[in-house]
Amino acid sequence: MIKKSNIYGMVVMGFAALALPSCTDSFLDQEPDERAVIDTEDKVRQLLISSYPAANYGWLCEISSDNIMDNNANHMPISGSAEQIATRYNLTSFDRCDDELFRFEQGVSATGQDTPKFIWEQTYASIFSCNYVLEAIEELKAKNGGVLTPALKGYQAEALLLRAYNHFVLLNTFSQAYKGEEASRNDIGVPYVRHTSTDFTEQYDRGNVTDCYKMIIEDLEAALPNVTDSHLKNAVKYHFNVNAAHAFASRVYLFHHDWDKAEKQASYLLGDDYAAIAPKLVDFTGMDYCTYSTDYGVIYQDPESPNNLMLLNTHSWINNHALGYRYAQNSTCCREIYYHRTPFTGLYAYPFIYVGGWTFWTGKDYGYLAAKIAQEFEYSDKLAGIGYSHVIRREFTNNMLLLERAEARIMQGNYTGAFNDMAAWLKSYQTFSESNMKTFRDGYGMRDLSLDDIDSYFKPSITAKGDTVLNFNCFFSWNNTPGKINAAGMGYNIPDEAVPYMNCLNEFRRIETCWDGWRLWDLKRWGIEWSHTYWSLEDRREFTTHMAWDDPRRAMEVPMNAIEAGLQPSRPTTMSKPVETYTVAPMETSARN
């Protein structure tokens, strides 16, 4: 019998929780019935605008993935051409919760932005607000003789989409990835909340992953026929507009293994005319004149950009976590993502990281950050020097949609279509100025992706000595390469002919999803294994902990206060399953302050 939890420990309800980050627990001091009356279309609109989540799960998922390393552990320089001397630093972490998350432990030492508790509570606050909107719409419908006005119909669709989206984020972060209908009935889901309540003794259970996906899809499919942009008066890209709705549908179906539906939803926006697709993708025009990260951010996050389908204004200190502190994208992580030579880049790195501002850093070899997530500070009190840090999330883009369609096509055996999508994706990252085009295409030999690249660079081979040749982000078999990947265990069937296409997709998706947090979701749903090596000051040694494809820790643990209130943990077997670690000899002489 699944335990149910009291709402006090699970989420912070109501309008007070939807304000900018503050002491959200103060809502518990208010009377349940002290709620605003939503009795007009304009009030519905205003509440829906405030219902979008302020929480950003990017850092939470990035530090848990293979994109981040410990600068205090021994590591080589980013550049393969540099002198290969192992180095480690003595840097502090941004906060103790980062130490816990990097070690795949429960994050309990902090509760502010970029922590499991903040993401959990703010996302559920958004869900409850959506439910208030939906209930208010039903009341207005009843007063109108059972008829919804066109505007209310649009608000209803938007609220359903937002409720489904919030549960989708929670499910893919705090639960196991979908493995198939029967297998996922054994995996704990997240509470799917579809109503509001003034009964603070009401109990909620987590259900299972299969049932959670069914409810997500029910909300999604109830919304799609009525989704419209006509009710959106301004800032269309900051709402679930028509294009964002179909992009979201494609992602949900992809994660749910509904390959045909995922492709159809993506094609609804993209079509198959690649000459027409090209202007919808990322555009590097104007980046030659950028200096600061915010300059690049203005271009990446431009709501007028055809590539951007939906933007979210969130609160995050991701730059502070990742630059100048202990955990960063550095060394081997950078090499695996984009600092390596390929036959089509003609350089030891993907050229767009230079042109597009993906290598902002502190001036020391502590790691890089991409300007596409430019962080800006908003003062609430300039004299006191306090305020909020904003990060715009590009939650749905056409570039991402191309790769999602490519995966759906691979899984259906349409390798030609998948190749065309991936080739178009790479070409969009070469929309350089004439001078940069001359440098990288003429000077360094950058070129378009070819089928020969799929059959050579991305196709693992056995050498004459019997060794397996693998490039970064490539696997010899996706169905089961022991110790590395087990997609078969996650409900996938990837034949040998699909392997090089999946390897190419893995490479491109790792770049595209970098800093958004989605890399962790890919690791989980594809059954990719990875490890984190960290330095222990107390033991004066390094420890490595490995994340197997079926490790219960692949589901992030829910906040402690939710568990204390009775909610079932995400990792019910973690305490009985020891964490695999091993030690390596320290290199004291390489440490730097």
Short mmCIF file of C-alpha atoms in Angstrom, two decimals, residues 1-180:
data_model
loop_
_atom_site.label_atom_id
_atom_site.label_comp_id
_atom_site.label_asym_id
_atom_site.label_seq_id
_atom_site.Cartn_x
_atom_site.Cartn_y
_atom_site.Cartn_z
CA MET A 1 0.00 0.00 0.00
CA ILE A 2 1.51 3.32 -1.04
CA LYS A 3 1.85 5.79 1.77
CA LYS A 4 0.04 9.07 1.48
CA SER A 5 1.38 12.39 2.68
CA ASN A 6 -0.15 15.31 4.46
CA ILE A 7 -0.20 18.40 2.28
CA TYR A 8 1.70 20.45 4.87
CA GLY A 9 4.89 18.55 4.25
CA MET A 10 4.45 18.10 0.53
CA VAL A 11 3.76 21.49 -0.97
CA VAL A 12 3.08 25.08 -0.09
CA MET A 13 -0.31 25.98 -1.47
CA GLY A 14 -2.00 29.09 -2.63
CA PHE A 15 -1.31 32.51 -3.98
CA ALA A 16 1.21 33.45 -1.30
CA ALA A 17 3.51 30.70 -2.57
CA LEU A 18 3.40 32.17 -6.06
CA ALA A 19 5.18 35.36 -5.04
CA LEU A 20 8.88 35.84 -5.65
CA PRO A 21 11.02 33.48 -3.54
CA SER A 22 10.65 34.28 0.12
CA CYS A 23 9.69 32.47 3.28
CA THR A 24 7.04 30.34 1.56
CA ASP A 25 6.14 28.51 4.79
CA SER A 26 4.45 31.72 5.96
CA PHE A 27 1.42 30.60 3.95
CA LEU A 28 0.76 27.96 6.57
CA ASP A 29 -0.11 30.75 9.02
CA GLN A 30 -3.04 31.90 6.88
CA GLU A 31 -6.62 30.72 7.05
CA PRO A 32 -7.54 28.25 4.25
CA ASP A 33 -10.50 30.32 3.04
CA GLU A 34 -8.58 33.59 2.67
CA ARG A 35 -8.47 33.27 -1.12
CA ALA A 36 -9.06 35.79 -3.84
CA VAL A 37 -12.37 35.41 -5.66
CA ILE A 38 -11.73 34.67 -9.33
CA ASP A 39 -15.03 35.67 -10.86
CA THR A 40 -14.17 37.43 -14.13
CA GLU A 41 -12.28 36.53 -17.29
CA ASP A 42 -9.68 39.20 -16.55
CA LYS A 43 -9.03 37.78 -13.07
CA VAL A 44 -8.58 34.34 -14.64
CA ARG A 45 -6.07 35.82 -17.06
CA GLN A 46 -4.14 37.57 -14.30
CA LEU A 47 -3.96 34.48 -12.12
CA LEU A 48 -2.85 32.34 -15.05
CA ILE A 49 -0.05 34.79 -15.85
CA SER A 50 1.23 34.45 -12.27
CA SER A 51 0.90 30.66 -12.35
CA TYR A 52 4.05 29.95 -14.36
CA PRO A 53 6.76 28.42 -12.16
CA ALA A 54 9.65 30.61 -11.04
CA ALA A 55 11.81 27.61 -10.14
CA ASN A 56 14.61 26.55 -12.49
CA TYR A 57 15.62 22.89 -12.40
CA GLY A 58 18.66 23.47 -14.67
CA TRP A 59 21.43 23.47 -12.07
CA LEU A 60 19.81 20.75 -9.98
CA CYS A 61 19.91 18.38 -12.95
CA GLU A 62 23.22 19.58 -14.42
CA ILE A 63 25.23 18.93 -11.25
CA SER A 64 23.68 15.47 -11.06
CA SER A 65 24.67 14.64 -14.65
CA ASP A 66 27.93 13.88 -16.45
CA ASN A 67 28.27 17.51 -17.58
CA ILE A 68 29.75 18.66 -14.26
CA MET A 69 32.94 17.63 -12.43
CA ASP A 70 34.70 18.36 -9.16
CA ASN A 71 37.52 20.89 -9.65
CA ASN A 72 39.09 19.61 -6.43
CA ALA A 73 39.60 16.16 -7.93
CA ASN A 74 42.58 15.51 -10.18
CA HIS A 75 41.83 16.51 -13.75
CA MET A 76 43.58 17.29 -17.02
CA PRO A 77 43.37 20.60 -18.93
CA ILE A 78 40.40 21.18 -21.20
CA SER A 79 42.54 21.43 -24.31
CA GLY A 80 43.99 18.19 -25.55
CA SER A 81 46.91 20.15 -27.03
CA ALA A 82 47.92 21.55 -23.64
CA GLU A 83 50.53 19.88 -21.46
CA GLN A 84 48.70 17.00 -19.83
CA ILE A 85 49.49 17.55 -16.17
CA ALA A 86 46.91 16.54 -13.59
CA THR A 87 45.72 19.42 -11.47
CA ARG A 88 43.31 19.85 -8.63
CA TYR A 89 42.15 22.91 -6.72
CA ASN A 90 41.04 23.71 -3.20
CA LEU A 91 37.80 25.49 -4.01
CA THR A 92 34.70 25.79 -1.89
CA SER A 93 31.28 24.82 -3.20
CA PHE A 94 28.60 27.48 -3.66
CA ASP A 95 26.64 25.76 -0.91
CA ARG A 96 26.66 22.42 0.90
CA CYS A 97 23.69 21.17 -1.08
CA ASP A 98 25.94 21.08 -4.16
CA ASP A 99 28.25 18.66 -2.31
CA GLU A 100 25.32 16.39 -1.55
CA LEU A 101 23.84 16.46 -5.05
CA PHE A 102 27.20 15.79 -6.72
CA ARG A 103 27.62 12.71 -4.54
CA PHE A 104 24.11 11.54 -5.52
CA GLU A 105 22.89 12.09 -1.97
CA GLN A 106 19.72 13.76 -0.79
CA GLY A 107 20.01 17.54 -0.99
CA VAL A 108 19.11 18.72 2.52
CA SER A 109 21.63 21.43 3.41
CA ALA A 110 19.93 24.28 1.54
CA THR A 111 16.34 25.15 0.67
CA GLY A 112 16.68 28.20 -1.57
CA GLN A 113 16.87 28.56 -5.33
CA ASP A 114 18.36 25.61 -7.29
CA THR A 115 17.61 23.07 -4.54
CA PRO A 116 15.23 20.08 -4.58
CA LYS A 117 12.95 21.68 -1.95
CA PHE A 118 12.61 24.91 -3.90
CA ILE A 119 11.90 23.13 -7.19
CA TRP A 120 9.39 20.78 -5.55
CA GLU A 121 7.44 23.44 -3.67
CA GLN A 122 7.44 26.10 -6.36
CA THR A 123 6.36 23.64 -9.03
CA TYR A 124 3.50 22.33 -6.92
CA ALA A 125 2.53 25.92 -6.11
CA SER A 126 2.21 26.45 -9.86
CA ILE A 127 0.07 23.31 -10.13
CA PHE A 128 -2.28 24.46 -7.39
CA SER A 129 -2.62 27.83 -9.07
CA CYS A 130 -3.51 26.09 -12.35
CA ASN A 131 -6.20 24.19 -10.47
CA TYR A 132 -7.63 27.41 -9.07
CA VAL A 133 -7.80 28.72 -12.63
CA LEU A 134 -9.54 25.61 -13.92
CA GLU A 135 -12.07 25.58 -11.10
CA ALA A 136 -12.78 29.28 -11.57
CA ILE A 137 -13.38 28.65 -15.27
CA GLU A 138 -15.89 25.89 -14.46
CA GLU A 139 -17.73 28.27 -12.12
CA LEU A 140 -17.85 30.97 -14.80
CA LYS A 141 -19.02 28.37 -17.31
CA ALA A 142 -21.89 27.37 -15.01
CA LYS A 143 -22.92 31.01 -14.61
CA ASN A 144 -22.92 31.34 -18.41
CA GLY A 145 -25.39 28.52 -18.95
CA GLY A 146 -22.75 25.83 -19.42
CA VAL A 147 -21.00 27.65 -22.28
CA LEU A 148 -17.34 28.65 -22.37
CA THR A 149 -16.46 31.90 -24.10
CA PRO A 150 -13.59 31.69 -26.63
CA ALA A 151 -11.26 33.43 -24.17
CA LEU A 152 -12.11 31.06 -21.31
CA LYS A 153 -11.64 28.10 -23.62
CA GLY A 154 -8.13 29.38 -24.41
CA TYR A 155 -7.34 29.95 -20.71
CA GLN A 156 -8.56 26.45 -19.90
CA ALA A 157 -6.30 24.88 -22.53
CA GLU A 158 -3.32 26.91 -21.29
CA ALA A 159 -3.94 25.92 -17.66
CA LEU A 160 -4.21 22.23 -18.60
CA LEU A 161 -0.96 22.42 -20.55
CA LEU A 162 0.82 24.15 -17.68
CA ARG A 163 -0.47 21.60 -15.17
CA ALA A 164 0.72 18.75 -17.39
CA TYR A 165 4.09 20.45 -17.94
CA ASN A 166 4.71 20.92 -14.20
CA HIS A 167 3.96 17.28 -13.45
CA PHE A 168 6.18 16.25 -16.39
CA VAL A 169 9.12 18.20 -14.88
CA LEU A 170 8.56 16.74 -11.43
CA LEU A 171 8.17 13.21 -12.77
CA ASN A 172 11.36 13.25 -14.84
CA THR A 173 13.34 14.75 -11.97
CA PHE A 174 12.05 12.98 -8.86
CA SER A 175 11.07 9.61 -10.36
CA GLN A 176 12.61 6.99 -12.61
CA ALA A 177 12.38 7.43 -16.37
CA TYR A 178 9.61 5.70 -18.30
CA LYS A 179 10.50 2.10 -19.22
CA GLY A 180 7.24 0.92 -20.76
#
